[in-house]
Tab-separated table of C-alpha atoms and ligand atoms in Angstrom:
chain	number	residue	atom	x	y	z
A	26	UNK	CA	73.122	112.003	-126.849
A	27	UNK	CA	76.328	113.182	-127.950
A	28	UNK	CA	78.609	110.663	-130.151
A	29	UNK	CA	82.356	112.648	-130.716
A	30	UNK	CA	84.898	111.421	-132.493
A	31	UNK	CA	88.686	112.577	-132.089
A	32	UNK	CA	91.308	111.641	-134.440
A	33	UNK	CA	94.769	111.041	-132.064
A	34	UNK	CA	96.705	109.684	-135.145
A	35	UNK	CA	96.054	109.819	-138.440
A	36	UNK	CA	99.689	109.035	-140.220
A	37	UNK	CA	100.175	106.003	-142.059
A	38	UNK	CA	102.929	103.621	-141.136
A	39	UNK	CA	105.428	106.325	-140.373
A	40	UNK	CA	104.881	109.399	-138.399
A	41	UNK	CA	105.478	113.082	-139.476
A	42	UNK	CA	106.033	116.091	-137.495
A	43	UNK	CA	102.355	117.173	-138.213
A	44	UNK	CA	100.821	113.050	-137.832
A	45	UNK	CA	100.603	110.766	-135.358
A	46	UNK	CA	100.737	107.034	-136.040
A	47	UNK	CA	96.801	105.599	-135.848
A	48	UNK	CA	94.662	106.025	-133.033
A	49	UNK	CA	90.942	107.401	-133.058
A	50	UNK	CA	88.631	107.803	-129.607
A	51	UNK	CA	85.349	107.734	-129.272
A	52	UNK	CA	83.052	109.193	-126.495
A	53	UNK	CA	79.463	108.343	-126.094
A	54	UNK	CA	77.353	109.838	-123.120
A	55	UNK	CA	80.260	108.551	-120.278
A	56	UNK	CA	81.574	106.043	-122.066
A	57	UNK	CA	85.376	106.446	-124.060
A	58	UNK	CA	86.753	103.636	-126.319
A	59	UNK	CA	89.523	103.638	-128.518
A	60	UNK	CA	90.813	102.076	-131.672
A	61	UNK	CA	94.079	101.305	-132.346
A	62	UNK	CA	96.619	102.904	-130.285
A	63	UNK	CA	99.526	103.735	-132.520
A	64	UNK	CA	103.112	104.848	-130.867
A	65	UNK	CA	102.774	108.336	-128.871
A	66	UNK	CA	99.223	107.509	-128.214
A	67	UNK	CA	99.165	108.637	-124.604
A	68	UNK	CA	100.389	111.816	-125.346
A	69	UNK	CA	98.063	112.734	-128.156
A	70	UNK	CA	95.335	112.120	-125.261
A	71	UNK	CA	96.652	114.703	-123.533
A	72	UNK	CA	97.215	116.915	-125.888
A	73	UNK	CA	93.923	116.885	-127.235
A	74	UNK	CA	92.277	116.738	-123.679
A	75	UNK	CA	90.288	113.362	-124.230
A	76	UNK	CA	91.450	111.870	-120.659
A	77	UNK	CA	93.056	108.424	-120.178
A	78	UNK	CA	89.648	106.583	-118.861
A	79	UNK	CA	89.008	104.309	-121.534
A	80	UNK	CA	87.093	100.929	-121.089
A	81	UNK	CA	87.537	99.216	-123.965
A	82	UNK	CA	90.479	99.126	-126.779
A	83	UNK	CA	89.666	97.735	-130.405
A	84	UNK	CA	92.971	96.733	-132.186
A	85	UNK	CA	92.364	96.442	-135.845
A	86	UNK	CA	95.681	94.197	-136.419
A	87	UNK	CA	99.206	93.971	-134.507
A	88	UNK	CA	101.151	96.299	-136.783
A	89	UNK	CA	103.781	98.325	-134.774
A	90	UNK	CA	102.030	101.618	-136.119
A	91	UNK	CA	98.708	100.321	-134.537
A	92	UNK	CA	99.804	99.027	-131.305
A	93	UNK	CA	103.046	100.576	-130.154
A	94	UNK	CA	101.259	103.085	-128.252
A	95	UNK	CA	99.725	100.212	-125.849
A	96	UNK	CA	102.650	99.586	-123.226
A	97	UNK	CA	103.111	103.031	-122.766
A	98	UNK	CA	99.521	103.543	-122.406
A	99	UNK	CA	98.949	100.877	-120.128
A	100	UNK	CA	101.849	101.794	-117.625
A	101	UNK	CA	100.799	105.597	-117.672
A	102	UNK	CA	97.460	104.426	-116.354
A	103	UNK	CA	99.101	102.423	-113.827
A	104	UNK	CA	101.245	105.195	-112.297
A	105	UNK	CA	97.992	106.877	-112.236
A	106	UNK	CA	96.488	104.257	-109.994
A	107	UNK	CA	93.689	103.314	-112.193
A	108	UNK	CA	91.764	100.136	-110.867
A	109	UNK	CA	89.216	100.075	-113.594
A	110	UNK	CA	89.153	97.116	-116.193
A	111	UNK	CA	90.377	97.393	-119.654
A	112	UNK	CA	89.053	95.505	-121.976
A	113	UNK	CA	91.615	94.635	-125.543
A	114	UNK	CA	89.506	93.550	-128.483
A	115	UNK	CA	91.961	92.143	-130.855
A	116	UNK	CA	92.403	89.633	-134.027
A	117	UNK	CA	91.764	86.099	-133.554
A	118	UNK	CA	95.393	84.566	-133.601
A	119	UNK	CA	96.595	87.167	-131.961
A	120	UNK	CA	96.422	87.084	-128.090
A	121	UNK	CA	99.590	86.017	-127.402
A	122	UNK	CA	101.741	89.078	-129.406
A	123	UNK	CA	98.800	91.402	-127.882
A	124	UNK	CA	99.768	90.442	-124.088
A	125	UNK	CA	103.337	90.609	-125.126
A	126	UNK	CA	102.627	94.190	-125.490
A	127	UNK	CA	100.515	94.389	-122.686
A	128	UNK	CA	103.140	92.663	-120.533
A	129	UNK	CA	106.165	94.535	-122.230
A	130	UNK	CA	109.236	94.440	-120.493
A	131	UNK	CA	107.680	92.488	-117.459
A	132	UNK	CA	105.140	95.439	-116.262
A	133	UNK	CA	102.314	93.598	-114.798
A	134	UNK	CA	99.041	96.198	-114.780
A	135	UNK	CA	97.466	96.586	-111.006
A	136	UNK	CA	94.108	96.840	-113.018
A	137	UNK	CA	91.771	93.975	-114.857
A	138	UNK	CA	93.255	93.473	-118.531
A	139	UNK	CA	91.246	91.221	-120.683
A	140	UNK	CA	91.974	90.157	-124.060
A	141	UNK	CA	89.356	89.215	-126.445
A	142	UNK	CA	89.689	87.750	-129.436
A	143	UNK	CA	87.124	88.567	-132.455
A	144	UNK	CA	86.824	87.625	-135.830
A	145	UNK	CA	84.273	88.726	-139.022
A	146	UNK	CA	81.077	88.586	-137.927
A	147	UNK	CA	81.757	88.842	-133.740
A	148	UNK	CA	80.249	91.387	-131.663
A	149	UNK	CA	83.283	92.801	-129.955
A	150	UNK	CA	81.423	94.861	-127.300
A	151	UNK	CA	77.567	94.819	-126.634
A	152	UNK	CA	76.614	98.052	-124.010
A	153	UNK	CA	73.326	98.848	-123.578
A	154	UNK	CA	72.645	101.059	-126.346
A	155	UNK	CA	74.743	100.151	-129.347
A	156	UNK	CA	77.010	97.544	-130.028
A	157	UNK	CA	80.887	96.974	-131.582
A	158	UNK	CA	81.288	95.004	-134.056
A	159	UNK	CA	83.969	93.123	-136.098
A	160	UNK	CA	84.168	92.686	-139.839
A	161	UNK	CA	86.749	91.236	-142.115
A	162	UNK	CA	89.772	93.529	-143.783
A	163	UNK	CA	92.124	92.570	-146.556
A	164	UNK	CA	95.462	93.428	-144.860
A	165	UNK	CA	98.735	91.463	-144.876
A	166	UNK	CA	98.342	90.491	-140.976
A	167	UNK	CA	95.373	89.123	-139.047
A	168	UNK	CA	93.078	92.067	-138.458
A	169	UNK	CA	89.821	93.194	-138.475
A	170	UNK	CA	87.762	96.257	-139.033
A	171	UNK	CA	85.177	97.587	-136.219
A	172	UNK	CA	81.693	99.037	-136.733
A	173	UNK	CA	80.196	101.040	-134.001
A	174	UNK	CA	76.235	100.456	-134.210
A	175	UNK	CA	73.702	102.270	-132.165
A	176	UNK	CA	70.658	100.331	-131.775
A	177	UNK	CA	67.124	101.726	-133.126
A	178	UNK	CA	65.853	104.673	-130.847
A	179	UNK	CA	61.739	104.500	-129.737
A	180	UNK	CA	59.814	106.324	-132.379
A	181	UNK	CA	58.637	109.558	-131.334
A	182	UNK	CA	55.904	110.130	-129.014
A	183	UNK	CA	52.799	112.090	-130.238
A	184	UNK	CA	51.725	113.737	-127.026
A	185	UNK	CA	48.707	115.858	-128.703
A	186	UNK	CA	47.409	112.728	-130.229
A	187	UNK	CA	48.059	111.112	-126.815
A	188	UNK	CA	45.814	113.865	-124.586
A	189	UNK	CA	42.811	113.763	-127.669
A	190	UNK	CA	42.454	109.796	-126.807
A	191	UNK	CA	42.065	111.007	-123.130
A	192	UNK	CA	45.757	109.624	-122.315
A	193	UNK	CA	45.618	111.616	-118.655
A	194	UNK	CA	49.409	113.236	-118.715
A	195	UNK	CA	51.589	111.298	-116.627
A	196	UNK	CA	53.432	107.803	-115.902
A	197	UNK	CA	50.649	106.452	-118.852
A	198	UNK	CA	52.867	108.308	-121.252
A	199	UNK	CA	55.994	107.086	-120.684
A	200	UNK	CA	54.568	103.637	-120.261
A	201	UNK	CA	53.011	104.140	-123.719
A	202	UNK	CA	56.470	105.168	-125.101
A	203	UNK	CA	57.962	101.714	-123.527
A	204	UNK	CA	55.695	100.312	-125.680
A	205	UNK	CA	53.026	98.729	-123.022
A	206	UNK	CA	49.070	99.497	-124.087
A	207	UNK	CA	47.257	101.434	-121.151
A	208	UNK	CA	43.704	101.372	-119.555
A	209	UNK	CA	41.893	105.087	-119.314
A	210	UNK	CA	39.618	105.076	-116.896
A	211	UNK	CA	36.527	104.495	-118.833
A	212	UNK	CA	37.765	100.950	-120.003
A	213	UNK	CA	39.268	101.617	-123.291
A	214	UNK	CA	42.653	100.652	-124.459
A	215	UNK	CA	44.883	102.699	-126.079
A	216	UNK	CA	48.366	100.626	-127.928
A	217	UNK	CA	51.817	102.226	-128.126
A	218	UNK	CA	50.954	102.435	-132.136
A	219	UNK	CA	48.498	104.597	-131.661
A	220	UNK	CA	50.432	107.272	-130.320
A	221	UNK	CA	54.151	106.208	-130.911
A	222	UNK	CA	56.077	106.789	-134.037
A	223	UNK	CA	58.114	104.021	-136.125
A	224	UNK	CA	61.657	103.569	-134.955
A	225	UNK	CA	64.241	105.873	-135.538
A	226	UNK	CA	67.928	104.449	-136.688
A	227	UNK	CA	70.638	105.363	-134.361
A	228	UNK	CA	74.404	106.006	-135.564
A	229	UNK	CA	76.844	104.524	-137.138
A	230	UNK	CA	81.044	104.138	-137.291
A	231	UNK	CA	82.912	102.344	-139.767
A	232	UNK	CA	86.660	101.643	-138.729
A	233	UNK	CA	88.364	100.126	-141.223
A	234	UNK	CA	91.923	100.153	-139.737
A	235	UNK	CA	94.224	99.188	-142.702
A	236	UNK	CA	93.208	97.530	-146.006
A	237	UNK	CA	92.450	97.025	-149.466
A	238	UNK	CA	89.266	98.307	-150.623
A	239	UNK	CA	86.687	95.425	-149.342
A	240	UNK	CA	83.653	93.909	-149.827
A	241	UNK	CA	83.163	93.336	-146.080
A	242	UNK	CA	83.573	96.869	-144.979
A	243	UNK	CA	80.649	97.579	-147.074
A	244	UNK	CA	78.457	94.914	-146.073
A	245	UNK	CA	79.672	95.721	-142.035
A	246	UNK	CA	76.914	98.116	-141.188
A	247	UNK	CA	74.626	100.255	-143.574
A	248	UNK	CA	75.046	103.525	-144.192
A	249	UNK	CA	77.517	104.700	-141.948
A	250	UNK	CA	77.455	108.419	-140.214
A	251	UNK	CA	81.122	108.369	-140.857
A	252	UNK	CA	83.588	105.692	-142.431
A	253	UNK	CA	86.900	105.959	-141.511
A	254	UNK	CA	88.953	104.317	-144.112
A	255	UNK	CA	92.578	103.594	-144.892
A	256	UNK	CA	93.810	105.932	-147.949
A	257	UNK	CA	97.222	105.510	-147.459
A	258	UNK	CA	97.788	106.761	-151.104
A	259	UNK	CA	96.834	108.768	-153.960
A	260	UNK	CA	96.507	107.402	-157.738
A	261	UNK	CA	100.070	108.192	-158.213
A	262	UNK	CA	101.215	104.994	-155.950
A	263	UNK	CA	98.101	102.737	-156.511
A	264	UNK	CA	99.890	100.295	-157.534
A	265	UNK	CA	102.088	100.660	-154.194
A	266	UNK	CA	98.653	100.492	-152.564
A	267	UNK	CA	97.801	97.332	-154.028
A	268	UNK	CA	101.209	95.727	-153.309
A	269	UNK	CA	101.256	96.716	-149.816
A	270	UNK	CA	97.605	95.943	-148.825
A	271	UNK	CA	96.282	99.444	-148.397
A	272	UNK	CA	93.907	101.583	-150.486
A	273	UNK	CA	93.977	104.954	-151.919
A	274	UNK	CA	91.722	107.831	-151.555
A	275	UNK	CA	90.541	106.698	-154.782
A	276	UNK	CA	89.303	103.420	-154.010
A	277	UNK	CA	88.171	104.269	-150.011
A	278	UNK	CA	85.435	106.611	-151.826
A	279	UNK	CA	84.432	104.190	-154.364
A	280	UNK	CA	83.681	101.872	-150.878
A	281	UNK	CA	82.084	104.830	-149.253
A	282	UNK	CA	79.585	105.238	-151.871
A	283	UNK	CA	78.911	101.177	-151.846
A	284	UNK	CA	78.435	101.743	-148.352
A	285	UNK	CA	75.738	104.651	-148.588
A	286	UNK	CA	78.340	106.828	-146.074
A	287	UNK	CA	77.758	110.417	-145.424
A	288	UNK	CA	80.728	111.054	-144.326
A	289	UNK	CA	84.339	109.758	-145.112
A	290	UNK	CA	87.630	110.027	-143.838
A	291	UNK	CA	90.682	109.585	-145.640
A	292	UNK	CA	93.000	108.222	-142.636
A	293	UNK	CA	96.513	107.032	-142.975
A	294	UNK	CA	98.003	108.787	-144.922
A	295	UNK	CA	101.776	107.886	-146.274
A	296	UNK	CA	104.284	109.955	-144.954
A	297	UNK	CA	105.395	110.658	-148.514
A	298	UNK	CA	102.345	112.815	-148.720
A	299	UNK	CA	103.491	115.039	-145.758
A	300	UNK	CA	101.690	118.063	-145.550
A	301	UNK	CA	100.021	117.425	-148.814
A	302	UNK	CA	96.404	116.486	-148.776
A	303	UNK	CA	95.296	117.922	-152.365
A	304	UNK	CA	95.795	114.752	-154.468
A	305	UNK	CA	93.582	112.202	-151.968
A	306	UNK	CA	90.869	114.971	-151.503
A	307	UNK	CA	90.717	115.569	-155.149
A	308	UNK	CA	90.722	112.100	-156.508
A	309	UNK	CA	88.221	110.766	-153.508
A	310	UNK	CA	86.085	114.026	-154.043
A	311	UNK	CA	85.640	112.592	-158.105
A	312	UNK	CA	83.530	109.629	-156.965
A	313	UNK	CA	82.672	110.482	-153.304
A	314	UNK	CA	80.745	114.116	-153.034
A	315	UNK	CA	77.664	115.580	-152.810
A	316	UNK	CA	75.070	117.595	-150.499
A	317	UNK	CA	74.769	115.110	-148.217
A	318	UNK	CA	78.501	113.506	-148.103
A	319	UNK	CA	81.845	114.464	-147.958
A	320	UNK	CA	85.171	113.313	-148.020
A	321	UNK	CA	88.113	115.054	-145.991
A	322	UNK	CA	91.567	114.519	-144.293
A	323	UNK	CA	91.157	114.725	-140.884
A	324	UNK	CA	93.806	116.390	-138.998
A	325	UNK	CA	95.124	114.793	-135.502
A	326	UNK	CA	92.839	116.161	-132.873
A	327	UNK	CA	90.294	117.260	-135.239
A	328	UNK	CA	86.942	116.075	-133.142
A	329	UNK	CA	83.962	115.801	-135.210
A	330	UNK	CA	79.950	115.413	-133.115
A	331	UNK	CA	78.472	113.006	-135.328
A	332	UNK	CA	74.536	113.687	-135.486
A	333	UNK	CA	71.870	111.657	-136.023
A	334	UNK	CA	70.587	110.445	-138.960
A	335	UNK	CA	67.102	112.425	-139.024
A	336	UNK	CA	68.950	115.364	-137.419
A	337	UNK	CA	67.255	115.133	-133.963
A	338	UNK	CA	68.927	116.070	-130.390
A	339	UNK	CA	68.435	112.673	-129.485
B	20	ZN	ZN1	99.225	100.944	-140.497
B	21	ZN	ZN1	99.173	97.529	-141.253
């Protein structure tokens, strides 16, 4: 089951020519969420072809460059007659500045909007296959990181070991692989353990929206497929970074490798650094590299297909 990823907006508080302000969607099988929605949001959707039918919006905190990109959104899908609900996740404390900006300038949605609140700990969305959750940050507003968590998959099914214990092929298979022990025909029993492998982890997405380096993002989900972290400097301004409750590249791979990530992205980067990705590559590459991980910059509209873990189709 694919999982994509598409960075919209990966500038830090203010744009460049070649950045967007923060935004990152998500597609899973039919389902497309987004987090954050920074100013120019709409049109980075476009550009980058990932369509405007989102069902569910995860704001990590109500700073403009995280949420300007909502009323614009919001009254592009009205004049597209969209009747579908949206649902906001959003900081506890912070309903009432979200429907400000959901309400901007007196536009009234046609469709469902429905803020929820979340705090550390909360399970922002719960779909049938994975879940959203919401950790604590260390930001100078109320906010919130999410982490995207696919529930176990079944183990695998062993279908030679299935036919030698006389498992006829058919609807006793897949009832095996649900887990339910069958009857052959001759009386005997055979149990799902028999024939079905041990669990297999699903995938994992670590949004960390901005913040200091944390102890919560690392205890938010294990081993993340990909963390996407705030490294809105390089060593040169970490004391900047401190001041102004971000992190640099630096300190997002230190977290990464607390976390057990494969993958990291540097997001939110200063606009001081325009066009120059060497230093926060470099420095997080020191404590952050290896076979099996890796550090980058993502570019806006970069898309990435996160796999799974053991490196199976699905
Ligand atoms: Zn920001
Ligand atoms: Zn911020």
């Amino acid at each position: 089951m694919p999982l994509r990823v598409t960075f919209l907006g990966t500038a830090g508080a203010i744009p460049t020519t070649e950045r967007n302000p923060s935004a990152i969607f998500v597609a899973r099988e039919g389902e497309k969420l987004l987090f954050d929605a920074g100013e120019g949001t709409q049109r980075q959707m476009m550009r980058f072809g990932t369509g405007f039918s989102v069902s569910h919006l995860f704001v990590t905190h109500l700073h403009g460059d995280h949420v300007l990109g909502i009323p614009g959104l919001l009254q592009t899908m009205d004049f597209n007659d969209r009747e579908e609900p949206l649902a906001i996740h959003t900081p506890a404390g912070t309903r009432r500045e979200l429907k400000g900006l959901v309400n901007a300038l007196g536009n009234r949605p046609s469709f469902p909007v429905r803020i929820n609140e979340v705090g550390d700990g909360d399970v922002a969305y719960r779909a049938d296959e994975y879940e959203v959750r919401a950790f604590a940050t260390d930001h100078d507003a109320r906010s919130v990181g999410y982490a995207l968590v696919e529930d176990d998959r079944k183990g695998r099914f062993d279908r030679e070991r299935a036919e030698e214990l006389g498992v006829p092929v058919g609807p006793k298979f897949s009832k095996l692989h649900e887990g339910e022990p069958v009857e052959l025909e001759d009386g005997t029993v055979v149990d799902p353990d028999q024939v079905v492998g041990d669990p297999r982890p699903g995938r994992v997405i670590v949004y960390t929206g901005d913040t200091r380096p944390a102890a919560a993002t690392v205890e938010a989900a294990e081993e993340p497929d990909l963390l996407i972290h705030d490294a809105t400097f390089a060593d040169d301004r970490a004391d900047r970074a401190a001041e102004t409750a971000h992190s640099t590249a630096r300190q997002a791979a230190e977290i990464a490798n607390r976390a057990g990530a494969d993958r990291l992205a540097l997001m939110h980067l200063s606009s001081r650094y325009a066009g120059q990705t060497d230093a926060h590559l470099e420095q997080a590459r020191e404590v952050f590299a290896g076979d099996e991980t890796d550090a980058f910059v993502p570019d806006d509209g970069q898309a990435l297909d996160i796999p799974y873990p053991d490196g199976e189709a699905e």
